Tab-separated table of C-alpha atoms in Angstrom:
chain	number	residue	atom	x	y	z
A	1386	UNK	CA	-20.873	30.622	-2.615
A	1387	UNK	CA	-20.446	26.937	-2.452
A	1388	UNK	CA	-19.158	25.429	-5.444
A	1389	UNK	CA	-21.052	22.434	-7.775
A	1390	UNK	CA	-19.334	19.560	-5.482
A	1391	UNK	CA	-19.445	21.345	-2.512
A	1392	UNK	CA	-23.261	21.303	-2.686
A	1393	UNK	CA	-23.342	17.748	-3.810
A	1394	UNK	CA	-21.056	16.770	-1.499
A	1395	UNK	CA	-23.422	18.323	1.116
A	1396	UNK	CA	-26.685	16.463	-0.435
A	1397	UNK	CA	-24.820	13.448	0.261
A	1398	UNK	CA	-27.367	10.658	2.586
A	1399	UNK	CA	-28.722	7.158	3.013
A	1400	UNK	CA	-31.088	8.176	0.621
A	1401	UNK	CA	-28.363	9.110	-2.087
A	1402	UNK	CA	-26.625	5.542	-1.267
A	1403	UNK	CA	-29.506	3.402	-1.687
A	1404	UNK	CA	-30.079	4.683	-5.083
A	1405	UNK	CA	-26.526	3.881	-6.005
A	1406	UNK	CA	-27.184	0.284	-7.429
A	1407	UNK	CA	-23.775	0.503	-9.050
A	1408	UNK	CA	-21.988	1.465	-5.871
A	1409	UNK	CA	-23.741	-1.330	-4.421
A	1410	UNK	CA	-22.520	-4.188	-6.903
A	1411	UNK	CA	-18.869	-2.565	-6.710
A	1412	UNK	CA	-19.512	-3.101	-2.643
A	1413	UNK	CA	-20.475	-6.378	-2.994
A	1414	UNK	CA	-17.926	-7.730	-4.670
A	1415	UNK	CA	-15.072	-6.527	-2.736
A	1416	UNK	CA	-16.734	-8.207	0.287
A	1417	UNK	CA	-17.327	-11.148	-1.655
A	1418	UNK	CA	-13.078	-10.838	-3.011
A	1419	UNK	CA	-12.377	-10.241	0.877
A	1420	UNK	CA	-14.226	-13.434	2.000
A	1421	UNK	CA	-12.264	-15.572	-0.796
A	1422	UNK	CA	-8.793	-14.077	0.608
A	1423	UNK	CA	-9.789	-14.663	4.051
A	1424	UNK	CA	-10.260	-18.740	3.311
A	1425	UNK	CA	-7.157	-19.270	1.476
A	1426	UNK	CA	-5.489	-17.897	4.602
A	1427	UNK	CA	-6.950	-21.456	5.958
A	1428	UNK	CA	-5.991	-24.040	3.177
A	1429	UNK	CA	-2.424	-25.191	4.306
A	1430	UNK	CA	-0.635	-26.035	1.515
A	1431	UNK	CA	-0.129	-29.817	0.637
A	1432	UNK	CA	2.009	-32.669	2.998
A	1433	UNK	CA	2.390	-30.200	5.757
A	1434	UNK	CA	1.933	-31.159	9.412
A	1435	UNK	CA	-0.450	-28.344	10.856
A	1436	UNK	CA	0.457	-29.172	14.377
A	1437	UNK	CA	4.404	-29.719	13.947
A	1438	UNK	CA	4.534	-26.495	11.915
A	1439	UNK	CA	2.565	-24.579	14.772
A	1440	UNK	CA	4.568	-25.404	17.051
A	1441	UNK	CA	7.639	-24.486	15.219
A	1442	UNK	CA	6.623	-21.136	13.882
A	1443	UNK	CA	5.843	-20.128	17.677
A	1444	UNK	CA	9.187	-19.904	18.618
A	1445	UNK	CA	10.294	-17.619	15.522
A	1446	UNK	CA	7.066	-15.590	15.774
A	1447	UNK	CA	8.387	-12.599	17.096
A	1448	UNK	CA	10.914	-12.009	14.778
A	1449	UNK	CA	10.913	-10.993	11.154
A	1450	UNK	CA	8.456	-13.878	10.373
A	1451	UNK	CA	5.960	-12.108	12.807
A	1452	UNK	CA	5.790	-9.368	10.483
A	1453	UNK	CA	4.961	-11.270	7.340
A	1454	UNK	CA	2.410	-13.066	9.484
A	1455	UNK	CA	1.067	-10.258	10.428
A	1456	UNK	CA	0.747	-9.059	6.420
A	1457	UNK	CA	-0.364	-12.253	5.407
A	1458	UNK	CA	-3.326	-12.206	7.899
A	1459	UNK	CA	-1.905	-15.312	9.638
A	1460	UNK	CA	-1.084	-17.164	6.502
A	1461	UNK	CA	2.064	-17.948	7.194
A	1462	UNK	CA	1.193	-19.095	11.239
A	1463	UNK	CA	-1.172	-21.981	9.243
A	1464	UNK	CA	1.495	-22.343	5.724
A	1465	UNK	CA	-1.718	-21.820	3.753
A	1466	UNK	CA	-1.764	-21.397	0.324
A	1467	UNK	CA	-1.761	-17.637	0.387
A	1468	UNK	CA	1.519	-17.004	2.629
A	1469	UNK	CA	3.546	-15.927	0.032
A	1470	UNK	CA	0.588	-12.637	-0.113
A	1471	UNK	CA	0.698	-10.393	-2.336
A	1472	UNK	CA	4.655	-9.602	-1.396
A	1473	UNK	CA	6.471	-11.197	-4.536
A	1474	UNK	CA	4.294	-8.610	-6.591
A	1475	UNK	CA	5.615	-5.885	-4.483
A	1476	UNK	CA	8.749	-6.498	-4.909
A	1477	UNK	CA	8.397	-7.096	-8.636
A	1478	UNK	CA	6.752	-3.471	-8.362
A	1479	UNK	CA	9.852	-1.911	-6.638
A	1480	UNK	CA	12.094	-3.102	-9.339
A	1481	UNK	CA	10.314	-2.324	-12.582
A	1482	UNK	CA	9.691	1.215	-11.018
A	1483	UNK	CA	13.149	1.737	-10.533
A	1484	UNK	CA	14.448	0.263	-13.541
A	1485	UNK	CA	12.052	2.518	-14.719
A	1486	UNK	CA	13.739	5.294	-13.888
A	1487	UNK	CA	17.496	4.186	-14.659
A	1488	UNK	CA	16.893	1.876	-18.515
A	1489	UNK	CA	16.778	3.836	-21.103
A	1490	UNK	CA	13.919	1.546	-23.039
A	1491	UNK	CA	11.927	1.075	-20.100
A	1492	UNK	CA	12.209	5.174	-19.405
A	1493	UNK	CA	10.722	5.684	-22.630
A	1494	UNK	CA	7.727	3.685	-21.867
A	1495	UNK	CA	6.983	5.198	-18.860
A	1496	UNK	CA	7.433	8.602	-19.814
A	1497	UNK	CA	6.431	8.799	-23.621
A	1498	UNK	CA	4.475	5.183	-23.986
A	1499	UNK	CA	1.033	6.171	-22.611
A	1500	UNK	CA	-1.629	3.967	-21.919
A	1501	UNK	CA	0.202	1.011	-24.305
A	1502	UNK	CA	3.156	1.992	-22.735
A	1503	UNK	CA	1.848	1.098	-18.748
A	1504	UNK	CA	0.286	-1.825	-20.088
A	1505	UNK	CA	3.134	-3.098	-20.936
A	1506	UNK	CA	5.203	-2.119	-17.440
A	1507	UNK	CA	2.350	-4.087	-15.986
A	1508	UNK	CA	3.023	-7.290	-18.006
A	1509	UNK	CA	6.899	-7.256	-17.159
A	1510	UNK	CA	5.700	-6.327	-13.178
A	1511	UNK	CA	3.685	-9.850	-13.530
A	1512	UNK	CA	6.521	-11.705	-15.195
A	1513	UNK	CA	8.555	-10.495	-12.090
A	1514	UNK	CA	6.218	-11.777	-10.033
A	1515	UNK	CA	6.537	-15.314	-11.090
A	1516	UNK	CA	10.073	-15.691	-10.942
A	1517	UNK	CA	10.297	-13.870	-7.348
A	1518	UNK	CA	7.330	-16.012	-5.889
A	1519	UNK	CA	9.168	-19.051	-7.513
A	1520	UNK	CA	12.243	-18.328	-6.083
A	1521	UNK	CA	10.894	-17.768	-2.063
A	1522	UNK	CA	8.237	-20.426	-2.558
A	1523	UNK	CA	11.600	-22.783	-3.609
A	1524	UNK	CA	13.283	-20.964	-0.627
A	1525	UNK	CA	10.412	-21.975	1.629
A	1526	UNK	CA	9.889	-25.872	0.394
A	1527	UNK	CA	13.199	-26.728	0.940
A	1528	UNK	CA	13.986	-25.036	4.413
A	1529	UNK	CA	10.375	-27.264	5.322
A	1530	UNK	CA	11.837	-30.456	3.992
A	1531	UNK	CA	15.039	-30.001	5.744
A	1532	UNK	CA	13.431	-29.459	9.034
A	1533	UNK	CA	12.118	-33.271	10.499
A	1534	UNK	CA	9.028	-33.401	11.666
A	1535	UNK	CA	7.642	-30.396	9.354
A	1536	UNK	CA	6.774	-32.651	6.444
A	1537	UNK	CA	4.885	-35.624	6.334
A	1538	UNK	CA	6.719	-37.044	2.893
A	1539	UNK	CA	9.428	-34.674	2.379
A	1540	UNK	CA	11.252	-35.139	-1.695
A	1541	UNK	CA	10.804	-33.702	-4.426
A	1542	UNK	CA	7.401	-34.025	-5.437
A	1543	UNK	CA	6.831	-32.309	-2.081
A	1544	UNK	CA	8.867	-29.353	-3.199
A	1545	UNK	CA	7.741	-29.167	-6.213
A	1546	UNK	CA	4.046	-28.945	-5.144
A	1547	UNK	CA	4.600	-26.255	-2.348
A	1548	UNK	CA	6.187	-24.241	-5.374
A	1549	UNK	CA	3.236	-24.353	-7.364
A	1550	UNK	CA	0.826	-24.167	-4.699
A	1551	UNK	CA	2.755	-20.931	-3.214
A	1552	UNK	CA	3.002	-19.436	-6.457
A	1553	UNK	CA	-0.056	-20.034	-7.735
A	1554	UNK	CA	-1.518	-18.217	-4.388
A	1555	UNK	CA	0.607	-15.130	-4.924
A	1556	UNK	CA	-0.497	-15.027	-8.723
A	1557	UNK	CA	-4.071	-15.288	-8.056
A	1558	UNK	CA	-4.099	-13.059	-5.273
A	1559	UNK	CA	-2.447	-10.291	-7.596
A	1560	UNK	CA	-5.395	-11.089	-10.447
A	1561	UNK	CA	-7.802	-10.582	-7.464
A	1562	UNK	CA	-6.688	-7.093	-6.364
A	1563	UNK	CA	-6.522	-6.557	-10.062
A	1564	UNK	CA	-10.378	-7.130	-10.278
A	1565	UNK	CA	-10.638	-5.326	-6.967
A	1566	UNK	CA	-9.452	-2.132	-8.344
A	1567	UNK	CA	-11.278	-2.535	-11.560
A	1568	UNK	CA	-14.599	-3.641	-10.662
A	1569	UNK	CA	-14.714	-3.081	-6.582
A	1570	UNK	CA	-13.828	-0.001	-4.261
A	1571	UNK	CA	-10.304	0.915	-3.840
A	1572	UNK	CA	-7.158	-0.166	-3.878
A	1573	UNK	CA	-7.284	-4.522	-4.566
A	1574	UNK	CA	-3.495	-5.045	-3.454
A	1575	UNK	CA	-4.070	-2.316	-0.213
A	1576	UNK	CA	-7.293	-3.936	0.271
A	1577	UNK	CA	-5.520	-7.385	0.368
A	1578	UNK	CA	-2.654	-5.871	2.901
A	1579	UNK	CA	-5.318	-4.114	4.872
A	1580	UNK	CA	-7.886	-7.111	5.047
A	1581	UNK	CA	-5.029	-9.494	6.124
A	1582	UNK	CA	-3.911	-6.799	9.565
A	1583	UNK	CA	-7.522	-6.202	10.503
A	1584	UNK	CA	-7.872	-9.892	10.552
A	1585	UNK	CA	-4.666	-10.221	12.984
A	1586	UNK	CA	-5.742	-7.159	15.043
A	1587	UNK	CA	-8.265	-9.130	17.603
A	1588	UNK	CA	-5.065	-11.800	17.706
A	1589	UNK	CA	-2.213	-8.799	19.250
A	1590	UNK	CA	-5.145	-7.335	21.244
A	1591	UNK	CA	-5.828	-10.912	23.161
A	1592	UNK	CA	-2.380	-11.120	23.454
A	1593	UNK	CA	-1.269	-8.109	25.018
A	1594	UNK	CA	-4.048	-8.917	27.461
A	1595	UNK	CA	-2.766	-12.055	28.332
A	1596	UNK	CA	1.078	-10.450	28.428
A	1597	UNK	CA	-0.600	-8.227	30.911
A	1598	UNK	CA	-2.394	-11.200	32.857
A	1599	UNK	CA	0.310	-13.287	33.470
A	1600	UNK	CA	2.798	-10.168	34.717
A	1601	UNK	CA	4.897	-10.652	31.318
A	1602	UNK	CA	3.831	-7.366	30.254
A	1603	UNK	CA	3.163	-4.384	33.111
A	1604	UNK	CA	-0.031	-2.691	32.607
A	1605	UNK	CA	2.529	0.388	32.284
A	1606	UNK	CA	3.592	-0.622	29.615
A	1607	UNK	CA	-0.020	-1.604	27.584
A	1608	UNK	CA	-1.565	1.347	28.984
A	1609	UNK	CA	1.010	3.919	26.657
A	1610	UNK	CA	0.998	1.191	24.032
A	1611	UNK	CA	-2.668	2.057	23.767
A	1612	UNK	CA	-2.258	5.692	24.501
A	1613	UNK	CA	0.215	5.060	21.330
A	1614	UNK	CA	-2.114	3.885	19.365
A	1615	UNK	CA	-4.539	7.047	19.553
A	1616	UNK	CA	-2.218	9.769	19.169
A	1617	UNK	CA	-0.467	7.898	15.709
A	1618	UNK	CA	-3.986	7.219	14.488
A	1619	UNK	CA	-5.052	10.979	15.259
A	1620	UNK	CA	-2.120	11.873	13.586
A	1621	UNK	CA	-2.129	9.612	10.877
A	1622	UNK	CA	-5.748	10.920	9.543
A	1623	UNK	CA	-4.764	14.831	10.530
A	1624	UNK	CA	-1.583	14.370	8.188
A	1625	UNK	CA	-3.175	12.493	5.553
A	1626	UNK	CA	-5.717	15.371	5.195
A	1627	UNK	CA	-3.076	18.027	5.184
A	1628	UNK	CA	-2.469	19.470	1.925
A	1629	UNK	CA	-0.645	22.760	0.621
A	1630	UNK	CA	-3.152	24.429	-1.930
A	1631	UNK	CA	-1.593	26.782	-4.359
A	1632	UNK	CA	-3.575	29.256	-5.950
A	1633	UNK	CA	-3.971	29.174	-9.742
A	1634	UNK	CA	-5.412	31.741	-11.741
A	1635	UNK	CA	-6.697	32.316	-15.406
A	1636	UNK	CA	-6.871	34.916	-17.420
A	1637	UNK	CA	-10.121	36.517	-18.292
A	1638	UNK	CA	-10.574	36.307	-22.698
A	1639	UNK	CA	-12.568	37.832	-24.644
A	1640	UNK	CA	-15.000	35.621	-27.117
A	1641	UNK	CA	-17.065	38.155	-29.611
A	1642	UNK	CA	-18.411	40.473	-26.984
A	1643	UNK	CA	-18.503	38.609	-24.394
A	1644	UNK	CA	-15.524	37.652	-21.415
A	1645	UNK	CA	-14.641	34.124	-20.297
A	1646	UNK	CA	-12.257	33.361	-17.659
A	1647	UNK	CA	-10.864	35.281	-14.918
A	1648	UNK	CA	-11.251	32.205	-12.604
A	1649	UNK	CA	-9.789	30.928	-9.747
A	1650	UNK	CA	-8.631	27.772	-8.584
A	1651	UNK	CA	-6.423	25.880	-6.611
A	1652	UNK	CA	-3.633	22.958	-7.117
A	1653	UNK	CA	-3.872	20.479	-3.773
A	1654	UNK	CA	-0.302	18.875	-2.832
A	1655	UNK	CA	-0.972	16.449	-0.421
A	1656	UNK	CA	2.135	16.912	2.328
A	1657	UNK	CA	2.191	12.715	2.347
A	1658	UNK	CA	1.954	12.414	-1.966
A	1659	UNK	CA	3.306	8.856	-1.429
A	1660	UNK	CA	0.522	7.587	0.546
A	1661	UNK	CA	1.306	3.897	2.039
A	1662	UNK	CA	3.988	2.885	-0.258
A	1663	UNK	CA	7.202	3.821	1.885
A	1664	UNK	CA	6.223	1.480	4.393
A	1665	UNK	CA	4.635	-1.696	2.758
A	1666	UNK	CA	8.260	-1.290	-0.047
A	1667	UNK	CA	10.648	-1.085	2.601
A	1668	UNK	CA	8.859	-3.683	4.424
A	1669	UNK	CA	9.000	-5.787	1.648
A	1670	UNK	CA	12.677	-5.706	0.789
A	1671	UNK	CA	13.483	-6.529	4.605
A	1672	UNK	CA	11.045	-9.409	4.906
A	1673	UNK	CA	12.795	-10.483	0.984
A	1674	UNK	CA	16.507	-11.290	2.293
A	1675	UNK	CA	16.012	-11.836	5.886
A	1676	UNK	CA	13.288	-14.822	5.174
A	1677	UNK	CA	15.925	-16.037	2.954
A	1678	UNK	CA	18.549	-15.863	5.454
A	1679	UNK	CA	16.020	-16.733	7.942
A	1680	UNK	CA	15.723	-20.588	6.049
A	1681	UNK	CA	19.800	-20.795	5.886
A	1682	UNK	CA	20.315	-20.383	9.218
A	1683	UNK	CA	18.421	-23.597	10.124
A	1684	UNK	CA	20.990	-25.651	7.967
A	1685	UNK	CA	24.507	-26.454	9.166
A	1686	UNK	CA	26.593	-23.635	7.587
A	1687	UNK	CA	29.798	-23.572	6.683
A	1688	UNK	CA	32.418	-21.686	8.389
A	1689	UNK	CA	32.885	-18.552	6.267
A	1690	UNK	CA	29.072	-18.179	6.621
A	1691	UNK	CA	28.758	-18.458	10.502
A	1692	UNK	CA	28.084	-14.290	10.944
A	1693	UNK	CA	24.476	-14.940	9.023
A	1694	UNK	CA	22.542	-15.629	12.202
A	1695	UNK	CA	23.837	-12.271	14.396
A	1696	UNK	CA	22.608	-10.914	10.784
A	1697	UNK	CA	19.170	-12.534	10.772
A	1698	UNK	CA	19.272	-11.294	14.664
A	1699	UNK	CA	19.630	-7.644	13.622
A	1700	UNK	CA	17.251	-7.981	11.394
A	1701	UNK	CA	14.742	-8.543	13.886
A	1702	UNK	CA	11.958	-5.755	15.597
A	1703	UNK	CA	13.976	-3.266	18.129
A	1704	UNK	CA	17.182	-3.985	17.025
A	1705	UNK	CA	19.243	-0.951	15.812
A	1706	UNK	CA	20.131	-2.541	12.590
A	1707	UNK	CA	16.638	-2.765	11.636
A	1708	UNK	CA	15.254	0.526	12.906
A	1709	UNK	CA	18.029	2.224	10.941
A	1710	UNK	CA	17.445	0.146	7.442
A	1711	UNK	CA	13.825	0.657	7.396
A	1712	UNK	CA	14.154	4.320	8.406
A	1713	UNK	CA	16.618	4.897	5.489
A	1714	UNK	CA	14.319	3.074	2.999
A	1715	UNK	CA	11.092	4.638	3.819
A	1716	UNK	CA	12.472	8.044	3.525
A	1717	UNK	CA	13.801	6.671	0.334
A	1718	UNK	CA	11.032	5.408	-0.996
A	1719	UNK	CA	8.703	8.659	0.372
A	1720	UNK	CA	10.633	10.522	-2.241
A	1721	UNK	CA	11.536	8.116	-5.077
A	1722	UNK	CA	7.608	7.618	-5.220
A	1723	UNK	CA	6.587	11.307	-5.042
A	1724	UNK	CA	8.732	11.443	-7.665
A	1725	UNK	CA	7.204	9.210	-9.957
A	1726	UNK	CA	3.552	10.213	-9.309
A	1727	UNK	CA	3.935	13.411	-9.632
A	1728	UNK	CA	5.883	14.967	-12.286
A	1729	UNK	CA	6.449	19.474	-11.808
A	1730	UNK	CA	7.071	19.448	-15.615
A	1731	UNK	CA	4.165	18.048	-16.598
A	1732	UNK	CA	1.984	19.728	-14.265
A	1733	UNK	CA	3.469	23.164	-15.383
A	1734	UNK	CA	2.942	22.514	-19.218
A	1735	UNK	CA	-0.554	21.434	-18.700
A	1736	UNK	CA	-0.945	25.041	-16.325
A	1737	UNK	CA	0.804	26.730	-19.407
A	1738	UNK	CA	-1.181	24.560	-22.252
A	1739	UNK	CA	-4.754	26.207	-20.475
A	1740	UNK	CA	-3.923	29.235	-19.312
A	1741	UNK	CA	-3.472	28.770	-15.832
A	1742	UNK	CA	-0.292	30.129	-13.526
A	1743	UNK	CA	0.642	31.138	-10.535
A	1744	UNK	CA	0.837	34.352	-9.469
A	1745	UNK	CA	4.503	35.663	-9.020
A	1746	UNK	CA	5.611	32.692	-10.805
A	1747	UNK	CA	5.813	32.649	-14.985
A	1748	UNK	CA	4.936	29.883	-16.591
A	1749	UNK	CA	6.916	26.911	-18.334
A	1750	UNK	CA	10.259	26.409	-16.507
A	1751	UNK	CA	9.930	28.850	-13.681
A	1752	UNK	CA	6.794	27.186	-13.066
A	1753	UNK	CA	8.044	23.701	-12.924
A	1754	UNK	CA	11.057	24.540	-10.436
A	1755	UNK	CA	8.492	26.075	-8.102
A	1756	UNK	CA	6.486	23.114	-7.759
A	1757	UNK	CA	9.630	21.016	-7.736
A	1758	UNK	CA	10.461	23.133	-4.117
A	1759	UNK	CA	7.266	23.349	-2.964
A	1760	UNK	CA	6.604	19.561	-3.369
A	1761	UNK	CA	10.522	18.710	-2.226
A	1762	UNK	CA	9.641	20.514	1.137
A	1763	UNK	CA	6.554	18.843	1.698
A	1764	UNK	CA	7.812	15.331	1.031
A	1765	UNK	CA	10.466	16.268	3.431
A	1766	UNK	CA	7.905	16.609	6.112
A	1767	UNK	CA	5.722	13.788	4.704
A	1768	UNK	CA	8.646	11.320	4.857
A	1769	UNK	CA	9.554	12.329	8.775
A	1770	UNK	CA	6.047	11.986	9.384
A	1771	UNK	CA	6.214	8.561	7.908
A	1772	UNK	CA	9.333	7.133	9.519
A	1773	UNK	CA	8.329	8.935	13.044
A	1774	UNK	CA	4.916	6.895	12.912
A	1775	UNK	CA	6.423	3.664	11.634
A	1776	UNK	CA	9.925	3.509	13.719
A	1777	UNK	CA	8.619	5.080	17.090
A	1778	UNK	CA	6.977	1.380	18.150
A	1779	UNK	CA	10.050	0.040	16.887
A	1780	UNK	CA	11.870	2.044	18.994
A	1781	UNK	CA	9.367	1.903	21.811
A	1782	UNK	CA	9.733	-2.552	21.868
A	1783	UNK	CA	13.504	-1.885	22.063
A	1784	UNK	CA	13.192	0.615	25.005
A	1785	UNK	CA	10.824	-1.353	27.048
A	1786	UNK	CA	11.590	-4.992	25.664
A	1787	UNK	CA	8.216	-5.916	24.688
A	1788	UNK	CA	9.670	-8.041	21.962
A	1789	UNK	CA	6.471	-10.425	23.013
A	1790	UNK	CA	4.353	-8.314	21.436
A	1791	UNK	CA	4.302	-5.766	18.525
A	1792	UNK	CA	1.736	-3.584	16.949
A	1793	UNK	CA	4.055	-1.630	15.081
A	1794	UNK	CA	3.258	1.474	13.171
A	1795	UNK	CA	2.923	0.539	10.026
A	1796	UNK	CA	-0.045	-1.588	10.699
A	1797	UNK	CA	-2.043	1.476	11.933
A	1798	UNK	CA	-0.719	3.533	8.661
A	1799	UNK	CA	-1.762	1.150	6.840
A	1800	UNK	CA	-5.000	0.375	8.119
A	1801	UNK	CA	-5.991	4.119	8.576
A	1802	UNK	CA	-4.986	5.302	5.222
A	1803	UNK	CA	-7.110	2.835	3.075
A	1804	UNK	CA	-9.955	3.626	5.321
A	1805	UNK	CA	-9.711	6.976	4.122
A	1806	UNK	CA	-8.910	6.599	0.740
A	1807	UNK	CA	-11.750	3.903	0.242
A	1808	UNK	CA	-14.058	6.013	2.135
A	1809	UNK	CA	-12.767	8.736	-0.516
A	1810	UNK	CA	-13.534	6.571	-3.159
A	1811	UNK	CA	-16.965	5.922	-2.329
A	1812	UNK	CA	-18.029	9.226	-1.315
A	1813	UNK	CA	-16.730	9.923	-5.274
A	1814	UNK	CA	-19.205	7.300	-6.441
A	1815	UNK	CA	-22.023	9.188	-4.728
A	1816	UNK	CA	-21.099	12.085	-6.043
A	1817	UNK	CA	-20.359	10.826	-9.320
A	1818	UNK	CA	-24.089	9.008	-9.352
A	1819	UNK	CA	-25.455	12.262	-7.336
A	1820	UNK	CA	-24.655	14.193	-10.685
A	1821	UNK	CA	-25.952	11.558	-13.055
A	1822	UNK	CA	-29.385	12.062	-11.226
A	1823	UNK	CA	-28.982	16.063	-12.050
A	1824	UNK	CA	-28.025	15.668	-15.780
A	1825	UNK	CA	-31.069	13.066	-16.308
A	1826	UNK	CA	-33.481	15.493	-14.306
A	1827	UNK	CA	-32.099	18.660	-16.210
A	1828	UNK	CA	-32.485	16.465	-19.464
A	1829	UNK	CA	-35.919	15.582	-18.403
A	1830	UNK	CA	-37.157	19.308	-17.966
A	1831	UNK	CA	-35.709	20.109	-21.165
A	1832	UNK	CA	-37.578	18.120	-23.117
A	1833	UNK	CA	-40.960	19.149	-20.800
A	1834	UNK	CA	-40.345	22.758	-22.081
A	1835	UNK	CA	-40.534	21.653	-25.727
């Protein structure tokens, strides 16, 4: 017999969504955030030459600056007032969460500080983000004034400007994903990354077209790029549903003279528990140093710093350096993030606190190591899934030198998995307003009967 969601889940139509006024608003207002992103993408950013920056950022566009383009939703092509994205935040993420993990005070907070105790990770996460978005906005305003022709007035006021400009892009774009989340559907800082490489998409399809046209690109070579494209989105959604369900059971109790209990149930562990993270971190702490070394290069450097441009040209789509760095940081990240999600102690005492355990396994320690295997297996597998779908078009541009254009991997991951996961998320609003509807009506007939 179908369970209680099962058959709401079923019930589930246009009918059920039109009735879901709330759903609607929360709708509504992540367009509305989307549309708001979308034109600060277009405001370039104060004294800059639109044309003379064009034409410069073409000729480093299929490097590492491609890729934070291609995040940014073309911010960066147009030095609008949103190119820093949502990437200083990120970052700032990646380092409280591992401090998290190695300081003693900030430990505590995680583990033992609650609800107070996240609020206030979150405040020193924002802090971070003000001081890293300062220091790559600074980065960015004075590699621009350095270059002639960039900037129409280049000084100080122009740097200082650009700073706050930049930085106050990244900060309100990290308050909007914040209301996102809150008040919207989803994920606001995924929505943000996602909304910014569906708006790029139509660009790298025009342009593989043209490749193709003008005999740059073989139609070989787009024909298995596309073929690419469907098998790693097939398996992108066929892995993302994957999940190993272990059986729980209760035991049956006897209240008075009657029995409760006996039930069944299962605990879902997702084979890819990190979801989207690996990727978007790793990417981040590439794109961090190389667009820093990316802006020294440009300036006359002194001897003892003449290896940083074969650096910046490792660092660079299809090059081994690269493939192997952000190979070694996703799988990193895959289980540094599982880790912190998903804690096998926890999850065992709260099995132990209400009677549930698994069968073969006692409960309390026992318990804990057994989910600590199972889920160490399964990230093993989620994090080879990861790197295989994010460094195979990495490796694929190397082998067939289509440097000119790149799609890679983690743009489909990306794009696919908050798809799902904000599809998830509204399908649980349904349900959640499909079950209001059956409390009110059982309510209703209730108080008929008296």
């Amino acid at each position: 017999m179908a369970s209680a969601a099962e058959q709401l889940a079923a019930n589930l139509n246009f009918d059920a969504f039109a009735k879901a006024t709330e759903l609607h608003k929360r709708i509504w207002f992540t367009l509305w955030a989307m549309v708001v992103y979308r034109l600060g993408t277009y405001i370039p950013i104060p004294g800059i030459d639109p044309v003379a920056f064009q034409e410069a950022f073409s000729g480093q566009a299929q490097g590492i600056l491609g890729m934070f383009n291609m995040f940014s939703g073309g911010a960066v092509q147009r030095m609008a007032i949103f190119a820093l994205n949502v990437m200083p935040y990120i970052s700032a993420s990646i380092i409280v969460q591992l401090l998290g993990t190695v300081y003693p005070p900030w430990e505590k907070l995680r583990k033992e500080g609650g609800e107070a105790g996240r609020k206030t990770l979150n405040q020193y996460t924002r802090y971070l983000t003000v001081v890293l978005a300062i220091f790559q906005s600074l980065s960015i305003a004075v590699g621009l004034s350095q270059s002639p022709g960039l900037v129409e007035h280049p000084g100080l006021f122009f740097i200082v400007s650009t700073v706050v400009t930049l930085t106050g892009g990244t900060m309100f774009l990290m308050w909007l994903g914040e209301q996102i989340t809150s008040r919207g559907v989803g994920n606001g800082i995924s929505l943000i990354i996602f909304a910014g490489i569906v708006a790029v998409l139509p660009q790298y399809v025009v342009q593989a077209l043209e490749l193709t046209r003008t005999g740059s690109m073989t139609a070989g070579v787009l024909i298995v790029i596309v073929v690419l494209a469907v098998v790693v989105t097939m398996a992108i959604v066929f892995m993302e549903r994957s999940q190993r369900r272990l059986l729980v059971q209760y035991p049956k109790r006897q209240v008075g003279n009657r029995m409760f209990g006996g039930d069944t149930s299962f605990l879902p562990l997702k084979i890819n528990t990190s979801g989207v993270i690996p990727p978007i971190f790793a990417s981040s702490l590439l794109l961090l140093p190389a667009t820093a070394m990316g802006f020294a290069v440009t300036a006359d450097l002194p001897e003892w710093l003449q290896w940083l441009p074969f650096a910046v040209g490792q660092l660079q789509h299809g090059q081994p350096l690269f493939v192997v760095l952000y190979g070694l940081l996703i799988v990193f990240f895959c289980f540094f993030y599982t880790s912190v999600v998903f804690n096998p102690e926890d999850t065992a005492e709260n099995l132990r606190k209400y009677g549930g355990f698994l069968p073969g396994i006692r409960p309390g320690k026992r318990t804990a190591e057994y989910l600590d295997y199972v889920l160490t297996r399964l990230t093993v597998i989620g994090a080879a899934y990861i790197a295989a779908v994010c460094l195979l078009p990495e490796i694929l541009i190397g082998a067939l030198g289509t440097q000119q254009f790149y799609l890679g991997g983690t743009s489909l991951l990306i794009v696919v998995s908050v798809t799902m996961d904000t599809v998830a998320q509204i399908q649980s609003h349904l349900l959640a307003h499909q079950y209001e509807g059956l409390i009110k009506k059982s309510k209703l007939r209730g108080r008929g009967r008296n």
